[in-house]
Tab-separated table of C-alpha atoms and ligand atoms in Angstrom:
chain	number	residue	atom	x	y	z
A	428	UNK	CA	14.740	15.091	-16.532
A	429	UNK	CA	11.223	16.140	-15.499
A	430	UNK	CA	10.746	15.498	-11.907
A	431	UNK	CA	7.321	15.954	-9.199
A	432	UNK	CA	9.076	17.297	-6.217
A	433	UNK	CA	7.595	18.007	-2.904
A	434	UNK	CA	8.632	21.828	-1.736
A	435	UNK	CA	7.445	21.762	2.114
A	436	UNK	CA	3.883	21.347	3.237
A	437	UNK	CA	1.302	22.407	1.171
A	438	UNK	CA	3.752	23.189	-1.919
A	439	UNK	CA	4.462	20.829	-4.679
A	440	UNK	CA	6.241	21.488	-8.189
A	441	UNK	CA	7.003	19.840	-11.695
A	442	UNK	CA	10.902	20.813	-12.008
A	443	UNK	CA	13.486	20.408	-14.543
A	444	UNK	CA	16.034	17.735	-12.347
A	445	UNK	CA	19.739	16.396	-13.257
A	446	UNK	CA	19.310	12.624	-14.217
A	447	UNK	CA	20.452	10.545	-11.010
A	448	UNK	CA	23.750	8.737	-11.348
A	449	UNK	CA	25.192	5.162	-9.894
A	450	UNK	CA	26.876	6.190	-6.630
A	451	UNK	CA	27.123	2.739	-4.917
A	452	UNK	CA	27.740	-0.339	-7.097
A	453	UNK	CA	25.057	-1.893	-5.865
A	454	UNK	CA	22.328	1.023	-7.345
A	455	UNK	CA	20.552	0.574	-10.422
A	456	UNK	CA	19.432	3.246	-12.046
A	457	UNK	CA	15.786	3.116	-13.779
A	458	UNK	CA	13.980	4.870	-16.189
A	459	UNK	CA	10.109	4.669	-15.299
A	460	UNK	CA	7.282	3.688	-17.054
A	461	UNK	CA	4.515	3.983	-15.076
A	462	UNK	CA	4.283	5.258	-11.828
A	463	UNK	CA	1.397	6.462	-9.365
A	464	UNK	CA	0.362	8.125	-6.128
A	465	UNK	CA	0.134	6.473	-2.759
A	466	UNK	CA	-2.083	7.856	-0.192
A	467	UNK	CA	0.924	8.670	1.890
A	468	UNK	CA	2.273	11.038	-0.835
A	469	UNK	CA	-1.108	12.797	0.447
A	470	UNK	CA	0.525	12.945	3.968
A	471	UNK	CA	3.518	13.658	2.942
A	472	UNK	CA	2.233	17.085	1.168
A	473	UNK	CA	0.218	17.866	4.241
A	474	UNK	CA	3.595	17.853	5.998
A	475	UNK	CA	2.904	14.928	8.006
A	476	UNK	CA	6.058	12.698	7.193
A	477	UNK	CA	9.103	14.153	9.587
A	478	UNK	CA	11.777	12.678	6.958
A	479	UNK	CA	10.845	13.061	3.983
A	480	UNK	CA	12.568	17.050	3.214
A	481	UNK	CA	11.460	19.527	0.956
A	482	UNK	CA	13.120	19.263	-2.483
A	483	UNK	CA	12.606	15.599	-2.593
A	484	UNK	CA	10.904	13.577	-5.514
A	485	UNK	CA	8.283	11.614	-4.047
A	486	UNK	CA	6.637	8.382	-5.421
A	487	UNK	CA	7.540	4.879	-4.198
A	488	UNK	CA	5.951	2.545	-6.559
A	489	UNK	CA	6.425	1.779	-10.497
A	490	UNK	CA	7.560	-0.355	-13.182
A	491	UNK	CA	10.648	0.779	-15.399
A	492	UNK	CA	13.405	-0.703	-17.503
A	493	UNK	CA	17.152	-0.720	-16.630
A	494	UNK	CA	19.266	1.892	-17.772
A	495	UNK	CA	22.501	1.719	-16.171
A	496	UNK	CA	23.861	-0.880	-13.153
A	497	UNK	CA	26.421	-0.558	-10.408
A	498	UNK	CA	29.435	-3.044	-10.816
A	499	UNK	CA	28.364	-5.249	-8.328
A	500	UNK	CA	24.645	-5.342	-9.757
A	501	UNK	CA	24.341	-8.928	-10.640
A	502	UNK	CA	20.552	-9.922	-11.598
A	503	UNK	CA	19.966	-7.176	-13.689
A	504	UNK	CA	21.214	-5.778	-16.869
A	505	UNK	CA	20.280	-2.318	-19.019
A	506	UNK	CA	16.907	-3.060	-20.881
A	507	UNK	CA	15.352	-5.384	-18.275
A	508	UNK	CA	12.045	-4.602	-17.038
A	509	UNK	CA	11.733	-4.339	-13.523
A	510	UNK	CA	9.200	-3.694	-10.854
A	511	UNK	CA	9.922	-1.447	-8.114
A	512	UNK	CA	9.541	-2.051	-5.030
A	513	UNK	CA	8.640	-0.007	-2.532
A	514	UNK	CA	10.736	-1.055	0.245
A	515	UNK	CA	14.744	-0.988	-0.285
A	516	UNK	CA	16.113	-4.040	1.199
A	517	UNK	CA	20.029	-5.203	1.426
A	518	UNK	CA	19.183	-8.738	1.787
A	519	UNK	CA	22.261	-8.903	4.435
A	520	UNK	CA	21.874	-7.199	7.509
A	521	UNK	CA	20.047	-8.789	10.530
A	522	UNK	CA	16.583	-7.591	9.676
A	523	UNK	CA	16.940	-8.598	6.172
A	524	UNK	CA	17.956	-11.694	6.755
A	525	UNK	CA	14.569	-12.119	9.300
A	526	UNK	CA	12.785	-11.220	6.095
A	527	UNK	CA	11.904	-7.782	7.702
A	528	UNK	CA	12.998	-5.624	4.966
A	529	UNK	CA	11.062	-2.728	5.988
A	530	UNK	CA	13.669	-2.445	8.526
A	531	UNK	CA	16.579	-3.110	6.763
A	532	UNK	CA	19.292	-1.210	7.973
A	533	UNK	CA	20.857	0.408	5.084
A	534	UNK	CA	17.316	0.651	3.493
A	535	UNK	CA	13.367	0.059	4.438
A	536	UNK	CA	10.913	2.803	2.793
A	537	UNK	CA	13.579	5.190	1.781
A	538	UNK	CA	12.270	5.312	-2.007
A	539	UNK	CA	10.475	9.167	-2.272
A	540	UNK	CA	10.861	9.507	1.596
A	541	UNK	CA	14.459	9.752	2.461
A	542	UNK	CA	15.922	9.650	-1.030
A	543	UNK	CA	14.561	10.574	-4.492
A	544	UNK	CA	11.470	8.616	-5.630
A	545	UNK	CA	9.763	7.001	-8.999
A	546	UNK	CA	7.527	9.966	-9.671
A	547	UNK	CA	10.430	11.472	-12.785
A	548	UNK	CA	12.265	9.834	-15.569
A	549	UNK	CA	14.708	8.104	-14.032
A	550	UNK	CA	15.516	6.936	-10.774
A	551	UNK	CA	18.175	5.651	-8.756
A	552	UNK	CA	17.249	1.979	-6.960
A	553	UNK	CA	19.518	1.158	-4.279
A	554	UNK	CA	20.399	-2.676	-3.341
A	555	UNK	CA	19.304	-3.125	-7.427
A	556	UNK	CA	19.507	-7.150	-6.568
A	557	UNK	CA	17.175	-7.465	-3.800
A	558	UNK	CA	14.741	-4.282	-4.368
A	559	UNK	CA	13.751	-4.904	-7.883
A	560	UNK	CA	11.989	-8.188	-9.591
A	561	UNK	CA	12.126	-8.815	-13.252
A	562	UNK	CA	8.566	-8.081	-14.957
A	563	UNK	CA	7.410	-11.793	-16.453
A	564	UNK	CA	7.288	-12.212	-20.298
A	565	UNK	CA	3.916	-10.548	-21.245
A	566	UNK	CA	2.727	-9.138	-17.772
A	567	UNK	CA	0.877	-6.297	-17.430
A	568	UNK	CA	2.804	-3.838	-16.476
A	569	UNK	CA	0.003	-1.237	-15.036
A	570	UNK	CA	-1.492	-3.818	-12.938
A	571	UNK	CA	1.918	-4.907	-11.765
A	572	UNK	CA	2.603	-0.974	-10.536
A	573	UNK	CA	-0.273	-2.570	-7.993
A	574	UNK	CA	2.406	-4.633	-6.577
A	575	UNK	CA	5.322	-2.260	-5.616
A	576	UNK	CA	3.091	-1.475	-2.061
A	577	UNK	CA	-0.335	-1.402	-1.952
A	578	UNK	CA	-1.153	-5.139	-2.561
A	579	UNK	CA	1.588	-6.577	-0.434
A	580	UNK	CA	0.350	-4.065	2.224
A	581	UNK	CA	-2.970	-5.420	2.526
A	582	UNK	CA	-1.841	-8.518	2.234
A	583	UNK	CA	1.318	-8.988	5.071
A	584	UNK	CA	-0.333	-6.176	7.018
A	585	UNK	CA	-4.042	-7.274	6.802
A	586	UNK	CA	-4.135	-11.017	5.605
A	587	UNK	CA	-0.925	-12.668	7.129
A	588	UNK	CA	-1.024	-10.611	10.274
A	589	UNK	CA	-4.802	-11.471	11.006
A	590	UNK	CA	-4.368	-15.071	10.162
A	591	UNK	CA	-7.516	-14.921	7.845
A	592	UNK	CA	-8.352	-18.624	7.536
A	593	UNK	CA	-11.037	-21.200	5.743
A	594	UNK	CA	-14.215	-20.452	6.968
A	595	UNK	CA	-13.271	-17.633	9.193
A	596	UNK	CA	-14.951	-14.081	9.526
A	597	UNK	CA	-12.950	-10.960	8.754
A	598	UNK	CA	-14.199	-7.239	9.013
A	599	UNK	CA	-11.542	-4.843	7.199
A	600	UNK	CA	-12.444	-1.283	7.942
A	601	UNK	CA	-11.816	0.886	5.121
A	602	UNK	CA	-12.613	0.169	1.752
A	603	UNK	CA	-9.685	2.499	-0.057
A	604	UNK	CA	-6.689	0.950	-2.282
A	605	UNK	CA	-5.281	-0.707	0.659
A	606	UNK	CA	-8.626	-2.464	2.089
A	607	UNK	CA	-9.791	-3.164	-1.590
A	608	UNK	CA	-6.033	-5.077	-1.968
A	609	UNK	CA	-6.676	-6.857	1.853
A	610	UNK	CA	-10.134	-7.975	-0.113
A	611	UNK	CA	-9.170	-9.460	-2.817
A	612	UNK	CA	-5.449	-11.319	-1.095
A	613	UNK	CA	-7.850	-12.690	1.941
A	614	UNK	CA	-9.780	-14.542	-1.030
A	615	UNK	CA	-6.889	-16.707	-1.166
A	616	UNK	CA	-7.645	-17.997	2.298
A	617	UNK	CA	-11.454	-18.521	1.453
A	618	UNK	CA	-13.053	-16.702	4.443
A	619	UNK	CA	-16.663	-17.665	5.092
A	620	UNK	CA	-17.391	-13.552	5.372
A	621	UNK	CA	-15.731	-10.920	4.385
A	622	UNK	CA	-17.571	-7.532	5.714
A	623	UNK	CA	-16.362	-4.502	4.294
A	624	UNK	CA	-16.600	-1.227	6.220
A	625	UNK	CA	-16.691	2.527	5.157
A	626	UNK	CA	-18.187	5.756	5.085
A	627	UNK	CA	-17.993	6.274	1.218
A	628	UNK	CA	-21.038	4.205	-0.741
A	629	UNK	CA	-19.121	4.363	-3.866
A	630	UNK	CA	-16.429	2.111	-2.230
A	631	UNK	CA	-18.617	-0.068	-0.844
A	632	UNK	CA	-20.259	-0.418	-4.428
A	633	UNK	CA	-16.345	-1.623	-5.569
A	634	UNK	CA	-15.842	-3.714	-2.591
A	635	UNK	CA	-18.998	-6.092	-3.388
A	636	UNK	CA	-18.162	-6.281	-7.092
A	637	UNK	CA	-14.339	-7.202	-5.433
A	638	UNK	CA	-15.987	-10.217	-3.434
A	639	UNK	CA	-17.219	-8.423	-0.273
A	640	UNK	CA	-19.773	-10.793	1.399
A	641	UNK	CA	-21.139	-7.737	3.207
A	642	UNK	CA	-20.557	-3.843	3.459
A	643	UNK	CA	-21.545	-1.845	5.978
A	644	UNK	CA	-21.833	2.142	5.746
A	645	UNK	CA	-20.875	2.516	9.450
A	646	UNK	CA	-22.083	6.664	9.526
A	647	UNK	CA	-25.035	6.033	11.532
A	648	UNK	CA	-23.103	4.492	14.352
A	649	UNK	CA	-24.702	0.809	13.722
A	650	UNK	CA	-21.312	-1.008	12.691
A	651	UNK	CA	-20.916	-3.127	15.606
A	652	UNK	CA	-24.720	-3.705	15.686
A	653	UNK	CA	-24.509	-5.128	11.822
A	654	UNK	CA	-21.411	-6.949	12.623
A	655	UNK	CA	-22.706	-8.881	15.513
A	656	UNK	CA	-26.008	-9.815	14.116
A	657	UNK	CA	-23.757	-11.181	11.105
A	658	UNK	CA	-21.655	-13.249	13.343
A	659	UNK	CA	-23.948	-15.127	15.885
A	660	UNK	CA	-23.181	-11.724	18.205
A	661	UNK	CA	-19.451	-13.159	18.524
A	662	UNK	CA	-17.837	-10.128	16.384
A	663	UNK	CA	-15.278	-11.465	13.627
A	664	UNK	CA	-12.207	-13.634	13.799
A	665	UNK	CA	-9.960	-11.071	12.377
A	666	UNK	CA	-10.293	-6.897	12.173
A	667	UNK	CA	-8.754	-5.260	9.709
A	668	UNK	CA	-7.889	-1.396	10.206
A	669	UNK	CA	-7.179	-0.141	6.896
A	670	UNK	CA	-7.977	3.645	7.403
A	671	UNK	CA	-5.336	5.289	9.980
A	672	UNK	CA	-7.669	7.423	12.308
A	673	UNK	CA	-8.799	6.790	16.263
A	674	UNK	CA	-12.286	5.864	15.429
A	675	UNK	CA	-11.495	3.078	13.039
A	676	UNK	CA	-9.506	1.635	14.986
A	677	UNK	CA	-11.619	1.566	18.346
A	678	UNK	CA	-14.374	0.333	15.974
A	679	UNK	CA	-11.578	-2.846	15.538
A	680	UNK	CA	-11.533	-3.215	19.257
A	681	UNK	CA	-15.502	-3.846	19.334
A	682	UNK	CA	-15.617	-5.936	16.228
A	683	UNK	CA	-13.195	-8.581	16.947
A	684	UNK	CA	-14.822	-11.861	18.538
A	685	UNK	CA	-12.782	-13.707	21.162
A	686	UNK	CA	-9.955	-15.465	20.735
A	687	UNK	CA	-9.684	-13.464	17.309
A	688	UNK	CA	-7.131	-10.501	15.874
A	689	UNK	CA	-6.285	-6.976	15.336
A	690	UNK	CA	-4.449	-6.435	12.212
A	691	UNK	CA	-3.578	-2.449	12.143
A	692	UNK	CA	-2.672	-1.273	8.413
A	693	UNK	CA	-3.292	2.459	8.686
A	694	UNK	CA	-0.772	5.087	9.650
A	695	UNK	CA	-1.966	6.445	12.818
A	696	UNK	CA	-0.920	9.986	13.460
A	697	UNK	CA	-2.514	10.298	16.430
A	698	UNK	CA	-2.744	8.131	19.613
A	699	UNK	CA	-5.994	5.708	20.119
A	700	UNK	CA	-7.662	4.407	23.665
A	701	UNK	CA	-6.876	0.787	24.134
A	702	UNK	CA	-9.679	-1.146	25.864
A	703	UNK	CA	-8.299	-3.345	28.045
A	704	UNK	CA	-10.775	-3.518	30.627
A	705	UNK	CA	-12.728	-5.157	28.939
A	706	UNK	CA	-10.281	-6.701	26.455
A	707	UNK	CA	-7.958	-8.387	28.502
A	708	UNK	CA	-9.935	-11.436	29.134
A	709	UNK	CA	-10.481	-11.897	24.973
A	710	UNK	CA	-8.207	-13.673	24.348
A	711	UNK	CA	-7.382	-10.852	21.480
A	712	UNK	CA	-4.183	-10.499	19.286
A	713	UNK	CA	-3.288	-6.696	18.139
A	714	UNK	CA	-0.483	-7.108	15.221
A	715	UNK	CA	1.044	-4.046	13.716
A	716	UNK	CA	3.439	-3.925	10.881
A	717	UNK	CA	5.694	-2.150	7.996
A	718	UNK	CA	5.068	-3.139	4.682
A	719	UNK	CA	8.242	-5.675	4.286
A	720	UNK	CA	6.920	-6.565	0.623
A	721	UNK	CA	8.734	-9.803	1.253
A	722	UNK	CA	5.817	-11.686	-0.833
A	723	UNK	CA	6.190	-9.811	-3.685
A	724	UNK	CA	7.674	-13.105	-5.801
A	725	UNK	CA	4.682	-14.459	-4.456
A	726	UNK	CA	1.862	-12.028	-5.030
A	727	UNK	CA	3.936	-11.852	-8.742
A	728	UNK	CA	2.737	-15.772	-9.266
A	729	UNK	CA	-0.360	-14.904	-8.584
A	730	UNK	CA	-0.872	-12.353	-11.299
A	731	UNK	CA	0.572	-14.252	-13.647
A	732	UNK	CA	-1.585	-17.270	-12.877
A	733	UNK	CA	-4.798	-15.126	-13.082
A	734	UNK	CA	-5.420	-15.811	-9.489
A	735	UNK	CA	-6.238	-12.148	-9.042
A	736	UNK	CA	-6.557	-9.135	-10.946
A	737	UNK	CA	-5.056	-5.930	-9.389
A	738	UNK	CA	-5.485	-3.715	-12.430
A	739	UNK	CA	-9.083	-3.352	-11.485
A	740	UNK	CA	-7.623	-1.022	-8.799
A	741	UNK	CA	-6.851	1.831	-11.716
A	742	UNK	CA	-9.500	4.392	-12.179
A	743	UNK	CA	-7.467	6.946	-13.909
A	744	UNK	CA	-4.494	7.455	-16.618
A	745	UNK	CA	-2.156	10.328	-16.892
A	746	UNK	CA	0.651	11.520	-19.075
A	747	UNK	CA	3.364	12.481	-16.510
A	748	UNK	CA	2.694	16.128	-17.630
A	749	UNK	CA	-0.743	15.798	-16.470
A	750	UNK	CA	0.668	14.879	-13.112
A	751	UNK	CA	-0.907	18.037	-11.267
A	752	UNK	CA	-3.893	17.079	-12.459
A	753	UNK	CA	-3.662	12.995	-11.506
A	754	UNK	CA	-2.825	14.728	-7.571
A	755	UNK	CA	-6.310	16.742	-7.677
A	756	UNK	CA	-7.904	13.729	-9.527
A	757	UNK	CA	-6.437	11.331	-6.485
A	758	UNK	CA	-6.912	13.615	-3.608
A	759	UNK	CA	-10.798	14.335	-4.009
A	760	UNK	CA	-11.512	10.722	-4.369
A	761	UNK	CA	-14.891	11.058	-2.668
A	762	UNK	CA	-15.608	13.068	-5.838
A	763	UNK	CA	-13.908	11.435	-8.446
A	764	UNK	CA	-14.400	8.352	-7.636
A	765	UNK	CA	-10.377	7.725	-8.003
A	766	UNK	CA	-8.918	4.431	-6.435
A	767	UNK	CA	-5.474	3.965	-8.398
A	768	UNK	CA	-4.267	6.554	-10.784
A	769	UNK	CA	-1.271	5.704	-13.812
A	770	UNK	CA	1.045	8.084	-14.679
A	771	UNK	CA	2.732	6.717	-17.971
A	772	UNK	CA	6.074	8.326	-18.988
B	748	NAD	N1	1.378	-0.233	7.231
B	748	NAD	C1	1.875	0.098	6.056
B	748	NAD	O1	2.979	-0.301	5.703
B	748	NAD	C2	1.074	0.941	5.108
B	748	NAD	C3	1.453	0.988	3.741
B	748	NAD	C4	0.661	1.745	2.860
B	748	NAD	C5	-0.447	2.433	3.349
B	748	NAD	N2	-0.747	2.382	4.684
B	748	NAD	C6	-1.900	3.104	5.269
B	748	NAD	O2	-3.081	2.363	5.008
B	748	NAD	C7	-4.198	3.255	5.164
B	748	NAD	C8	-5.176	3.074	3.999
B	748	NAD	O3	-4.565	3.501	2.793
B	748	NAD	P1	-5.461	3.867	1.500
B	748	NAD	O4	-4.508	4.295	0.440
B	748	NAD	O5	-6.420	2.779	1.216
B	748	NAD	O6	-6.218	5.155	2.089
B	748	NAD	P2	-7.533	5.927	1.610
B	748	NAD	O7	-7.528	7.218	2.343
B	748	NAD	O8	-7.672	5.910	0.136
B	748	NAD	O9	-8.725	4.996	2.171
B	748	NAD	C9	-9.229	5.093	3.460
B	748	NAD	C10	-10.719	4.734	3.420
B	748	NAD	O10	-11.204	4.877	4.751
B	748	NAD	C11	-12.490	5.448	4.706
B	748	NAD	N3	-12.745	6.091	5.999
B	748	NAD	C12	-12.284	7.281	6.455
B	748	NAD	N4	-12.758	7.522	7.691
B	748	NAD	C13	-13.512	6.449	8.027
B	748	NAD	C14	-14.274	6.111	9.178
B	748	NAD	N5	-14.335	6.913	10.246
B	748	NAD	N6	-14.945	4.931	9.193
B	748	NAD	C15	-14.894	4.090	8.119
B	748	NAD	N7	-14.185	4.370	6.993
B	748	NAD	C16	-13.503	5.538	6.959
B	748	NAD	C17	-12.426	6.419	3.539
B	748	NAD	O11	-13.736	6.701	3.031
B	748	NAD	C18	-11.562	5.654	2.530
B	748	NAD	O12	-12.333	4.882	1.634
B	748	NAD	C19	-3.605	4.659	5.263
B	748	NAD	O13	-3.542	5.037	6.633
B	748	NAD	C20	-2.218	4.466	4.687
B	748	NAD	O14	-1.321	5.471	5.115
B	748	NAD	C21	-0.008	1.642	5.546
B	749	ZN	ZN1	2.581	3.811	-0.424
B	750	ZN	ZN1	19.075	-5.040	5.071
């Protein structure tokens, strides 16, 4: 099978790869769809994820259909559709059973990390049961690739953690895949504001067509400024870091009112001040989390019902041969204006 596998930092190759094969009843075995690229692919190429080796096939997200099942595989059966998701999960273990799947012993983000991923033909889904979800009678099946990380990552990350309420004020800093999907899941919650923060004026552009109340082009150093005069000078009930650098999330630290919270999304690969002189009389929360994707049957309804539209995230469509090209396309977003790209197989 044809296979995008990462050689070591800075390398990357299309390769000619054995199919996988069942090797605990409990895998499922899928042949994919669609697929795409997550921004941490990016970091894994740079060389910035320790365990993820070279020779592995990354991708963690995509929809696919059944080929083979383990003998204990009980939900599915060859020819279902299934969605992928991103986080393995046993269902059993303690931290499953806590409903934090991202640490599930005996799984978590393993998927194009730790073992082969969803950017080839086939691939092998451990814990089939509790890892995949059928795809519903008629759903879209690009928009539901949407679901395997990205949207329950702004949402349990962003949306959950920051207790976005009715009538509250939320900043989320960073208006890329994973901010857009914190916009449109904290429009379930009906925020009075929902300020959206960023450097790129083309994202900003998609975050007020995706129901921004505000955005902000924080460049010229004025964010907190903007912010303030928004909210009666009290800063927002809930900050949102969706980017993964210091600055972003020091620009949380000034932008949350009292009594409000920190939701961190972004990958930090770096360490960041922490203000507490003058924080610690706030009355701040900071939250930080995993993706669990533990509200993926929810998120699923959602779609179905209309409630939200995540294919509005694609900006691109590739054949899987064109998969060097969807990369480039994805990692000069600033110039291609890519948010979501689909690799169809
Ligand atoms: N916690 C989790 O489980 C989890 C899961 C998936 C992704 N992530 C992380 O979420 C983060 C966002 O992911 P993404 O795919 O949307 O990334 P992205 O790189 O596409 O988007 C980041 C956005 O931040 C903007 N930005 C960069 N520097 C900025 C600055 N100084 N001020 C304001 N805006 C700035 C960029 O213009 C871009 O629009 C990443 O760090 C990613 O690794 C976390
Ligand atoms: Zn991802
Ligand atoms: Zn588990």
């Amino acid at each position: 099978m044809k296979a995008f596998v990462y050689r070591g930092p800075g390398q990357k190759s299309v390769e000619e790869r054995p199919k996988p094969g069942i090797l605990a009843p409990t895998d499922a075995i899928v042949r994919i769809l669609k697929t795409t690229i997550c921004g941490t692919d990016l970091h894994i190429l740079k060389g910035d994820v320790e365990t993820c080796k070279p020779g592995r096939i990354l991708g963690h997200e995509g929809v696919g259909v059944v080929d083979s099942v383990g003998s204990a595989v009980t939900a599915f059966q060859p020819g279902d559709h299934v969605l992928i998701s991103c986080i393995s999960s046993c269902g059993k273990c303690e931290y499953c059973r806590r409903g934090m799947y991202s640490h599930c012993m005996t799984g978590g983000w393993i998927l194009g990390n730790e073992i082969d991923g969803t950017q080839a033909q086939f691939v092998r889904t451990p814990h089939a049961d509790t890892s995949l979800y059928p795809v519903p009678n008629g759903a879209d099946e690009e928009a539901l690739v949407m679901l395997s990380d990205i949207l329950p990552t702004g949402f349990e990350c962003g949306v959950l953690n920051g207790k976005v309420a009715p009538g509250s004020s939320v900043a989320i800093v960073g208006s890329g895949p994973v901010g857009l999907a914190a916009l449109l899941t904290a429009q379930f919650y009906s925020p009075a504001q929902i300020i959206m923060i960023d450097v790129d004026d083309n994202r900003l552009e998609v975050a007020r067509r995706f129901g921004a109340t505000r955005t902000i082009n924080s460049s010229d150093g004025k964010a907190v400024e903007t912010v303030r005069s928004l909210t009666e000078s009290r800063g927002v009930d809930t900050a949102i870091e969706a980017v993964g650098v210091p600055a972003t999330f020091q620009l949380c630290e000034e932008l949350v009112a009292p009594g409000g919270i920190i939701a961190n999304i972004g990958v930090h690969g770096q360490k960041v001040d922490l203000h507490l002189e003058r924080l610690w009389s706030q009355n701040i929360a900071i939250t930080t989390r995993l993706v669990d994707a533990v509200t993926t049957p929810m998120l699923l309804k959602t779609l179905q019902s209309n409630r939200i539209d995540p294919s509005r995230l694609i900006t691109h469509r590739f054949s899987f041969d064109q998969i060097m090209d969807a990369y480039e396309t994805f990692g000069h977003a600033a110039q291609t204006r890519a948010l979501k790209v689909i690799i169809s197989l």
